[in-house]
Amino acid sequence: MQLDLSDKTALVTGASAGLGAAIAGCLAREGVHLAITARRIDPLRSLATKLEAGGAMPVRLIQGDLTRQDDLERIAAEAIQGLGRVDILINCAGASSPVSIEDGDTVWDEAAMLNFTAIRRLTHRLLPAMQARRWGRIINISGSMEQRRLNAAAAAKGALHIWAKSLSCVVAKDCVTVNTIAPGRLWSEQIRERLHPDQRERDAFIDANIPIGRFGEPEELGVLAAFLASPVASYITGTVIAVDGGMQRSPH
């Protein structure tokens, strides 16, 4: 299948590692002109070097913190300046945030800012130009909604799902699609170091919860993101698509 992405541009957030880096790689292989952003600049440099060595167009690097409004505005401006326009926005920045009943507002507010508010602000910043050109793709990377323990990020991701669905209805007439991908257990830094660092526990979790019998690879989500970003996916919008090996629930 030809995805016809070689004349498109994309800004990928949270691209320093894991899913963001994998999505950037899949888009680069389809000829997309990329700007990548994250808080850490060294991993961005490493990724850009790897992608360009593989034949990608020169990658624009933008260091910044999306939870800071001035950084967010600068990231958007530098992406537009470096790419000429942003056709595709991949909202991949985010992090799990387990909490207890005793935790105060600070942890909840920080999780909401990173996992929802910053995404909404950046999207709304870039949308008018997409609407004016009558072409655009917004792809959000969310997460599991079926938590069995309190997680401030999960609550924020719930808001993300509802906002994205509503937004998709508003901008559909402008040929802009809005979709969300909900990853299950994909082999990323967060999974290895925070959620499942112990091999025996990891194996037990897979046996009990993942019918396909393994954790996924980030690229297995990346190819879906590339498809949804392409012109051939123009009739798909307002969706939440799970990439979870059949897990369909998240007993944390």
PDB file of C-alpha atoms in Angstrom:
ATOM      1  CA  MET A   1       0.000   0.000   0.000  1.00  0.00           C
ATOM      2  CA  GLN A   2       1.277   3.443  -0.925  1.00  0.00           C
ATOM      3  CA  LEU A   3       0.611   5.891   1.924  1.00  0.00           C
ATOM      4  CA  ASP A   4       1.421   8.976  -0.188  1.00  0.00           C
ATOM      5  CA  LEU A   5       3.134  10.792   2.675  1.00  0.00           C
ATOM      6  CA  SER A   6       6.304  11.989   0.958  1.00  0.00           C
ATOM      7  CA  ASP A   7       5.083  15.575   0.608  1.00  0.00           C
ATOM      8  CA  LYS A   8       3.757  15.822   4.192  1.00  0.00           C
ATOM      9  CA  THR A   9       5.248  17.358   7.324  1.00  0.00           C
ATOM     10  CA  ALA A  10       4.873  16.251  10.929  1.00  0.00           C
ATOM     11  CA  LEU A  11       5.615  17.409  14.458  1.00  0.00           C
ATOM     12  CA  VAL A  12       6.122  14.507  16.867  1.00  0.00           C
ATOM     13  CA  THR A  13       6.140  15.255  20.603  1.00  0.00           C
ATOM     14  CA  GLY A  14       7.682  12.989  23.219  1.00  0.00           C
ATOM     15  CA  ALA A  15      10.060  11.763  20.545  1.00  0.00           C
ATOM     16  CA  SER A  16      13.160  11.185  22.675  1.00  0.00           C
ATOM     17  CA  ALA A  17      12.419   7.475  23.207  1.00  0.00           C
ATOM     18  CA  GLY A  18       9.815   4.718  23.070  1.00  0.00           C
ATOM     19  CA  LEU A  19       6.625   5.266  21.151  1.00  0.00           C
ATOM     20  CA  GLY A  20       7.427   8.790  19.987  1.00  0.00           C
ATOM     21  CA  ALA A  21      10.757   7.707  18.535  1.00  0.00           C
ATOM     22  CA  ALA A  22       9.143   4.693  16.869  1.00  0.00           C
ATOM     23  CA  ILE A  23       6.413   6.802  15.292  1.00  0.00           C
ATOM     24  CA  ALA A  24       8.992   9.297  14.041  1.00  0.00           C
ATOM     25  CA  GLY A  25      10.906   6.410  12.484  1.00  0.00           C
ATOM     26  CA  CYS A  26       7.837   5.032  10.708  1.00  0.00           C
ATOM     27  CA  LEU A  27       6.938   8.468   9.346  1.00  0.00           C
ATOM     28  CA  ALA A  28      10.508   9.107   8.227  1.00  0.00           C
ATOM     29  CA  ARG A  29      10.544   5.849   6.270  1.00  0.00           C
ATOM     30  CA  GLU A  30       7.455   7.073   4.422  1.00  0.00           C
ATOM     31  CA  GLY A  31       9.265  10.267   3.414  1.00  0.00           C
ATOM     32  CA  VAL A  32       7.609  12.647   5.888  1.00  0.00           C
ATOM     33  CA  HIS A  33       9.553  15.806   6.739  1.00  0.00           C
ATOM     34  CA  LEU A  34       9.929  15.749  10.532  1.00  0.00           C
ATOM     35  CA  ALA A  35      10.250  18.043  13.506  1.00  0.00           C
ATOM     36  CA  ILE A  36      10.730  16.174  16.769  1.00  0.00           C
ATOM     37  CA  THR A  37      10.514  17.578  20.274  1.00  0.00           C
ATOM     38  CA  ALA A  38      11.111  16.457  23.854  1.00  0.00           C
ATOM     39  CA  ARG A  39      12.611  17.732  27.070  1.00  0.00           C
ATOM     40  CA  ARG A  40      15.916  15.896  26.488  1.00  0.00           C
ATOM     41  CA  ILE A  41      17.984  17.071  23.545  1.00  0.00           C
ATOM     42  CA  ASP A  42      20.650  14.336  23.434  1.00  0.00           C
ATOM     43  CA  PRO A  43      18.198  11.500  22.630  1.00  0.00           C
ATOM     44  CA  LEU A  44      16.641  13.713  19.964  1.00  0.00           C
ATOM     45  CA  ARG A  45      20.059  14.201  18.379  1.00  0.00           C
ATOM     46  CA  SER A  46      20.683  10.447  18.446  1.00  0.00           C
ATOM     47  CA  LEU A  47      17.335   9.730  16.841  1.00  0.00           C
ATOM     48  CA  ALA A  48      17.849  12.342  14.133  1.00  0.00           C
ATOM     49  CA  THR A  49      21.286  10.926  13.327  1.00  0.00           C
ATOM     50  CA  LYS A  50      19.831   7.430  13.036  1.00  0.00           C
ATOM     51  CA  LEU A  51      16.922   8.524  10.854  1.00  0.00           C
ATOM     52  CA  GLU A  52      19.071  10.619   8.543  1.00  0.00           C
ATOM     53  CA  ALA A  53      21.602   7.797   8.198  1.00  0.00           C
ATOM     54  CA  GLY A  54      18.682   5.634   7.058  1.00  0.00           C
ATOM     55  CA  GLY A  55      17.776   8.076   4.313  1.00  0.00           C
ATOM     56  CA  ALA A  56      15.373  10.466   6.047  1.00  0.00           C
ATOM     57  CA  MET A  57      15.209  14.123   5.166  1.00  0.00           C
ATOM     58  CA  PRO A  58      17.029  16.416   7.645  1.00  0.00           C
ATOM     59  CA  VAL A  59      15.142  16.336  10.956  1.00  0.00           C
ATOM     60  CA  ARG A  60      14.331  19.522  12.853  1.00  0.00           C
ATOM     61  CA  LEU A  61      15.155  19.224  16.579  1.00  0.00           C
ATOM     62  CA  ILE A  62      13.216  21.290  19.115  1.00  0.00           C
ATOM     63  CA  GLN A  63      14.004  20.980  22.808  1.00  0.00           C
ATOM     64  CA  GLY A  64      11.261  22.101  25.156  1.00  0.00           C
ATOM     65  CA  ASP A  65       8.757  21.363  27.875  1.00  0.00           C
ATOM     66  CA  LEU A  66       5.164  21.325  26.626  1.00  0.00           C
ATOM     67  CA  THR A  67       3.832  21.989  30.118  1.00  0.00           C
ATOM     68  CA  ARG A  68       5.389  25.469  29.955  1.00  0.00           C
ATOM     69  CA  GLN A  69       3.249  27.786  27.853  1.00  0.00           C
ATOM     70  CA  ASP A  70       6.204  29.802  26.536  1.00  0.00           C
ATOM     71  CA  ASP A  71       7.982  26.603  25.483  1.00  0.00           C
ATOM     72  CA  LEU A  72       4.817  25.319  23.825  1.00  0.00           C
ATOM     73  CA  GLU A  73       4.457  28.473  21.754  1.00  0.00           C
ATOM     74  CA  ARG A  74       8.126  28.324  20.776  1.00  0.00           C
ATOM     75  CA  ILE A  75       7.886  24.640  19.799  1.00  0.00           C
ATOM     76  CA  ALA A  76       4.921  25.367  17.543  1.00  0.00           C
ATOM     77  CA  ALA A  77       6.625  28.397  15.984  1.00  0.00           C
ATOM     78  CA  GLU A  78       9.912  26.580  15.373  1.00  0.00           C
ATOM     79  CA  ALA A  79       8.118  23.604  13.828  1.00  0.00           C
ATOM     80  CA  ILE A  80       6.257  25.871  11.418  1.00  0.00           C
ATOM     81  CA  GLN A  81       9.407  27.818  10.622  1.00  0.00           C
ATOM     82  CA  GLY A  82      11.506  24.701  10.085  1.00  0.00           C
ATOM     83  CA  LEU A  83       8.937  22.710   8.113  1.00  0.00           C
ATOM     84  CA  GLY A  84       7.014  25.485   6.402  1.00  0.00           C
ATOM     85  CA  ARG A  85       3.776  24.049   7.776  1.00  0.00           C
ATOM     86  CA  VAL A  86       2.613  21.230  10.064  1.00  0.00           C
ATOM     87  CA  ASP A  87       0.320  18.739   8.300  1.00  0.00           C
ATOM     88  CA  ILE A  88       0.479  16.028  10.974  1.00  0.00           C
ATOM     89  CA  LEU A  89       0.635  16.428  14.749  1.00  0.00           C
ATOM     90  CA  ILE A  90       1.553  13.388  16.813  1.00  0.00           C
ATOM     91  CA  ASN A  91       0.744  14.056  20.478  1.00  0.00           C
ATOM     92  CA  CYS A  92       2.918  11.440  22.178  1.00  0.00           C
ATOM     93  CA  ALA A  93       4.299  13.254  25.228  1.00  0.00           C
ATOM     94  CA  GLY A  94       2.892  11.813  28.464  1.00  0.00           C
ATOM     95  CA  ALA A  95       3.659   9.734  31.522  1.00  0.00           C
ATOM     96  CA  SER A  96       1.951   7.481  34.029  1.00  0.00           C
ATOM     97  CA  SER A  97       1.220   9.083  37.400  1.00  0.00           C
ATOM     98  CA  PRO A  98       0.106   6.627  40.130  1.00  0.00           C
ATOM     99  CA  VAL A  99      -1.430   8.419  43.110  1.00  0.00           C
ATOM    100  CA  SER A 100      -3.086   7.703  46.428  1.00  0.00           C
ATOM    101  CA  ILE A 101      -6.166   9.229  48.017  1.00  0.00           C
ATOM    102  CA  GLU A 102      -3.860  11.243  50.239  1.00  0.00           C
ATOM    103  CA  ASP A 103      -2.068  12.982  47.368  1.00  0.00           C
ATOM    104  CA  GLY A 104      -2.896  16.648  46.956  1.00  0.00           C
ATOM    105  CA  ASP A 105      -3.655  18.832  43.980  1.00  0.00           C
ATOM    106  CA  THR A 106      -0.079  19.218  42.778  1.00  0.00           C
ATOM    107  CA  VAL A 107       0.345  15.703  41.391  1.00  0.00           C
ATOM    108  CA  TRP A 108      -3.125  15.739  39.834  1.00  0.00           C
ATOM    109  CA  ASP A 109      -2.551  19.138  38.243  1.00  0.00           C
ATOM    110  CA  GLU A 110       0.840  18.101  36.837  1.00  0.00           C
ATOM    111  CA  ALA A 111      -0.605  14.937  35.312  1.00  0.00           C
ATOM    112  CA  ALA A 112      -3.518  16.833  33.801  1.00  0.00           C
ATOM    113  CA  MET A 113      -1.171  19.412  32.310  1.00  0.00           C
ATOM    114  CA  LEU A 114       1.139  16.868  30.655  1.00  0.00           C
ATOM    115  CA  ASN A 115      -1.438  14.299  29.575  1.00  0.00           C
ATOM    116  CA  PHE A 116      -4.285  16.572  28.477  1.00  0.00           C
ATOM    117  CA  THR A 117      -3.945  20.347  28.746  1.00  0.00           C
ATOM    118  CA  ALA A 118      -0.644  20.642  26.871  1.00  0.00           C
ATOM    119  CA  ILE A 119      -1.996  18.377  24.133  1.00  0.00           C
ATOM    120  CA  ARG A 120      -5.133  20.487  23.805  1.00  0.00           C
ATOM    121  CA  ARG A 121      -3.170  23.729  23.708  1.00  0.00           C
ATOM    122  CA  LEU A 122      -0.688  22.567  21.082  1.00  0.00           C
ATOM    123  CA  THR A 123      -3.425  21.075  18.925  1.00  0.00           C
ATOM    124  CA  HIS A 124      -5.546  24.217  19.078  1.00  0.00           C
ATOM    125  CA  ARG A 125      -2.450  26.260  18.227  1.00  0.00           C
ATOM    126  CA  LEU A 126      -1.802  24.298  15.013  1.00  0.00           C
ATOM    127  CA  LEU A 127      -5.373  23.510  13.924  1.00  0.00           C
ATOM    128  CA  PRO A 128      -6.385  26.817  12.269  1.00  0.00           C
ATOM    129  CA  ALA A 129      -3.699  26.483   9.602  1.00  0.00           C
ATOM    130  CA  MET A 130      -4.749  22.870   8.916  1.00  0.00           C
ATOM    131  CA  GLN A 131      -8.347  23.985   8.564  1.00  0.00           C
ATOM    132  CA  ALA A 132      -7.359  26.791   6.209  1.00  0.00           C
ATOM    133  CA  ARG A 133      -5.420  24.327   4.009  1.00  0.00           C
ATOM    134  CA  ARG A 134      -8.265  21.808   4.285  1.00  0.00           C
ATOM    135  CA  TRP A 135      -5.932  18.967   5.270  1.00  0.00           C
ATOM    136  CA  GLY A 136      -4.594  17.802   8.586  1.00  0.00           C
ATOM    137  CA  ARG A 137      -4.061  14.859  10.916  1.00  0.00           C
ATOM    138  CA  ILE A 138      -4.130  14.888  14.713  1.00  0.00           C
ATOM    139  CA  ILE A 139      -3.046  11.614  16.336  1.00  0.00           C
ATOM    140  CA  ASN A 140      -3.022  11.275  20.114  1.00  0.00           C
ATOM    141  CA  ILE A 141      -1.249   8.512  22.022  1.00  0.00           C
ATOM    142  CA  SER A 142      -3.221   7.790  25.184  1.00  0.00           C
ATOM    143  CA  GLY A 143      -3.244   4.691  27.372  1.00  0.00           C
ATOM    144  CA  SER A 144      -5.317   2.270  29.372  1.00  0.00           C
ATOM    145  CA  MET A 145      -8.576   3.557  30.798  1.00  0.00           C
ATOM    146  CA  GLU A 146      -9.397   0.501  32.913  1.00  0.00           C
ATOM    147  CA  GLN A 147      -7.207   1.199  35.903  1.00  0.00           C
ATOM    148  CA  ARG A 148      -7.661  -0.702  39.142  1.00  0.00           C
ATOM    149  CA  ARG A 149      -5.581   1.775  41.087  1.00  0.00           C
ATOM    150  CA  LEU A 150      -5.707   5.551  41.145  1.00  0.00           C
ATOM    151  CA  ASN A 151      -3.648   7.096  38.377  1.00  0.00           C
ATOM    152  CA  ALA A 152      -3.842  10.816  37.691  1.00  0.00           C
ATOM    153  CA  ALA A 153      -2.606  10.312  34.127  1.00  0.00           C
ATOM    154  CA  ALA A 154      -5.446   7.870  33.385  1.00  0.00           C
ATOM    155  CA  ALA A 155      -8.003  10.478  34.440  1.00  0.00           C
ATOM    156  CA  ALA A 156      -6.342  12.995  32.143  1.00  0.00           C
ATOM    157  CA  LYS A 157      -6.300  10.486  29.287  1.00  0.00           C
ATOM    158  CA  GLY A 158     -10.017   9.963  29.805  1.00  0.00           C
ATOM    159  CA  ALA A 159     -10.487  13.681  29.224  1.00  0.00           C
ATOM    160  CA  LEU A 160      -8.257  13.382  26.154  1.00  0.00           C
ATOM    161  CA  HIS A 161     -10.519  10.699  24.647  1.00  0.00           C
ATOM    162  CA  ILE A 162     -13.688  12.755  25.054  1.00  0.00           C
ATOM    163  CA  TRP A 163     -12.098  15.995  23.823  1.00  0.00           C
ATOM    164  CA  ALA A 164     -10.612  14.247  20.769  1.00  0.00           C
ATOM    165  CA  LYS A 165     -13.953  12.709  19.810  1.00  0.00           C
ATOM    166  CA  SER A 166     -15.718  16.060  20.109  1.00  0.00           C
ATOM    167  CA  LEU A 167     -12.974  17.861  18.204  1.00  0.00           C
ATOM    168  CA  SER A 168     -13.116  15.308  15.401  1.00  0.00           C
ATOM    169  CA  CYS A 169     -16.744  16.225  14.786  1.00  0.00           C
ATOM    170  CA  VAL A 170     -15.969  19.948  14.695  1.00  0.00           C
ATOM    171  CA  VAL A 171     -13.102  19.779  12.187  1.00  0.00           C
ATOM    172  CA  ALA A 172     -14.268  16.914   9.954  1.00  0.00           C
ATOM    173  CA  LYS A 173     -15.787  19.357   7.463  1.00  0.00           C
ATOM    174  CA  ASP A 174     -12.320  20.893   7.062  1.00  0.00           C
ATOM    175  CA  CYS A 175     -10.740  17.560   6.034  1.00  0.00           C
ATOM    176  CA  VAL A 176      -8.887  17.279   9.342  1.00  0.00           C
ATOM    177  CA  THR A 177      -9.067  13.942  11.147  1.00  0.00           C
ATOM    178  CA  VAL A 178      -8.540  13.340  14.870  1.00  0.00           C
ATOM    179  CA  ASN A 179      -7.764   9.852  16.147  1.00  0.00           C
ATOM    180  CA  THR A 180      -6.384   8.319  19.307  1.00  0.00           C
ATOM    181  CA  ILE A 181      -4.244   5.211  19.749  1.00  0.00           C
ATOM    182  CA  ALA A 182      -4.383   3.436  23.118  1.00  0.00           C
ATOM    183  CA  PRO A 183      -1.231   1.346  23.638  1.00  0.00           C
ATOM    184  CA  GLY A 184      -1.155  -1.710  25.823  1.00  0.00           C
ATOM    185  CA  ARG A 185       2.145  -3.153  26.988  1.00  0.00           C
ATOM    186  CA  LEU A 186       4.683  -2.055  24.383  1.00  0.00           C
ATOM    187  CA  TRP A 187       8.390  -2.539  24.968  1.00  0.00           C
ATOM    188  CA  SER A 188       9.377   1.002  25.974  1.00  0.00           C
ATOM    189  CA  GLU A 189      11.562   2.661  28.583  1.00  0.00           C
ATOM    190  CA  GLN A 190       8.548   3.245  30.826  1.00  0.00           C
ATOM    191  CA  ILE A 191       7.527  -0.419  30.666  1.00  0.00           C
ATOM    192  CA  ARG A 192      11.056  -1.748  31.243  1.00  0.00           C
ATOM    193  CA  GLU A 193      12.036   0.570  34.066  1.00  0.00           C
ATOM    194  CA  ARG A 194       8.811   1.506  35.846  1.00  0.00           C
ATOM    195  CA  LEU A 195       5.889  -0.826  35.253  1.00  0.00           C
ATOM    196  CA  HIS A 196       7.532  -4.226  34.715  1.00  0.00           C
ATOM    197  CA  PRO A 197      11.236  -4.182  35.659  1.00  0.00           C
ATOM    198  CA  ASP A 198      11.206  -7.775  36.970  1.00  0.00           C
ATOM    199  CA  GLN A 199      11.324 -10.544  34.371  1.00  0.00           C
ATOM    200  CA  ARG A 200       9.357 -13.072  36.447  1.00  0.00           C
ATOM    201  CA  GLU A 201       6.579 -10.585  37.168  1.00  0.00           C
ATOM    202  CA  ARG A 202       6.575  -9.590  33.499  1.00  0.00           C
ATOM    203  CA  ASP A 203       6.151 -13.198  32.376  1.00  0.00           C
ATOM    204  CA  ALA A 204       3.330 -13.729  34.868  1.00  0.00           C
ATOM    205  CA  PHE A 205       1.546 -10.601  33.649  1.00  0.00           C
ATOM    206  CA  ILE A 206       1.806 -11.705  30.034  1.00  0.00           C
ATOM    207  CA  ASP A 207       0.498 -15.175  30.841  1.00  0.00           C
ATOM    208  CA  ALA A 208      -2.490 -13.795  32.752  1.00  0.00           C
ATOM    209  CA  ASN A 209      -3.439 -10.841  30.571  1.00  0.00           C
ATOM    210  CA  ILE A 210      -2.087 -10.759  27.014  1.00  0.00           C
ATOM    211  CA  PRO A 211      -3.597 -13.368  24.676  1.00  0.00           C
ATOM    212  CA  ILE A 212      -0.960 -12.844  22.006  1.00  0.00           C
ATOM    213  CA  GLY A 213       1.658 -13.945  24.535  1.00  0.00           C
ATOM    214  CA  ARG A 214       4.176 -11.095  24.511  1.00  0.00           C
ATOM    215  CA  PHE A 215       4.696  -7.367  24.911  1.00  0.00           C
ATOM    216  CA  GLY A 216       4.438  -5.431  21.673  1.00  0.00           C
ATOM    217  CA  GLU A 217       7.170  -3.511  19.899  1.00  0.00           C
ATOM    218  CA  PRO A 218       6.831   0.285  19.597  1.00  0.00           C
ATOM    219  CA  GLU A 219       7.046   0.002  15.801  1.00  0.00           C
ATOM    220  CA  GLU A 220       3.858  -2.077  15.833  1.00  0.00           C
ATOM    221  CA  LEU A 221       2.061   1.037  17.011  1.00  0.00           C
ATOM    222  CA  GLY A 222       4.147   3.294  14.776  1.00  0.00           C
ATOM    223  CA  VAL A 223       2.883   1.689  11.570  1.00  0.00           C
ATOM    224  CA  LEU A 224      -0.708   2.344  12.651  1.00  0.00           C
ATOM    225  CA  ALA A 225       0.126   5.979  13.362  1.00  0.00           C
ATOM    226  CA  ALA A 226       1.678   6.314   9.900  1.00  0.00           C
ATOM    227  CA  PHE A 227      -1.437   4.828   8.309  1.00  0.00           C
ATOM    228  CA  LEU A 228      -3.781   7.138  10.226  1.00  0.00           C
ATOM    229  CA  ALA A 229      -1.584  10.092   9.251  1.00  0.00           C
ATOM    230  CA  SER A 230      -1.849   9.275   5.564  1.00  0.00           C
ATOM    231  CA  PRO A 231      -4.281  10.432   2.887  1.00  0.00           C
ATOM    232  CA  VAL A 232      -5.570   6.869   2.492  1.00  0.00           C
ATOM    233  CA  ALA A 233      -7.063   7.057   6.020  1.00  0.00           C
ATOM    234  CA  SER A 234      -9.196  10.102   5.232  1.00  0.00           C
ATOM    235  CA  TYR A 235     -12.472   8.408   6.272  1.00  0.00           C
ATOM    236  CA  ILE A 236     -11.232   7.376   9.721  1.00  0.00           C
ATOM    237  CA  THR A 237     -11.802   9.933  12.461  1.00  0.00           C
ATOM    238  CA  GLY A 238     -13.031  10.129  16.043  1.00  0.00           C
ATOM    239  CA  THR A 239     -11.693   6.661  16.847  1.00  0.00           C
ATOM    240  CA  VAL A 240      -9.815   5.138  19.770  1.00  0.00           C
ATOM    241  CA  ILE A 241      -7.814   2.149  18.530  1.00  0.00           C
ATOM    242  CA  ALA A 242      -6.164  -0.209  20.997  1.00  0.00           C
ATOM    243  CA  VAL A 243      -2.777  -1.745  20.206  1.00  0.00           C
ATOM    244  CA  ASP A 244      -2.547  -4.215  23.073  1.00  0.00           C
ATOM    245  CA  GLY A 245      -2.214  -7.793  21.842  1.00  0.00           C
ATOM    246  CA  GLY A 246      -5.817  -8.506  22.791  1.00  0.00           C
ATOM    247  CA  MET A 247      -5.425  -7.455  26.430  1.00  0.00           C
ATOM    248  CA  GLN A 248      -8.425  -5.084  26.318  1.00  0.00           C
ATOM    249  CA  ARG A 249      -8.174  -4.396  30.000  1.00  0.00           C
ATOM    250  CA  SER A 250      -5.393  -3.245  32.270  1.00  0.00           C
ATOM    251  CA  PRO A 251      -5.345  -4.928  35.688  1.00  0.00           C
ATOM    252  CA  HIS A 252      -2.500  -2.934  37.226  1.00  0.00           C
TER     253      HIS A 252
END
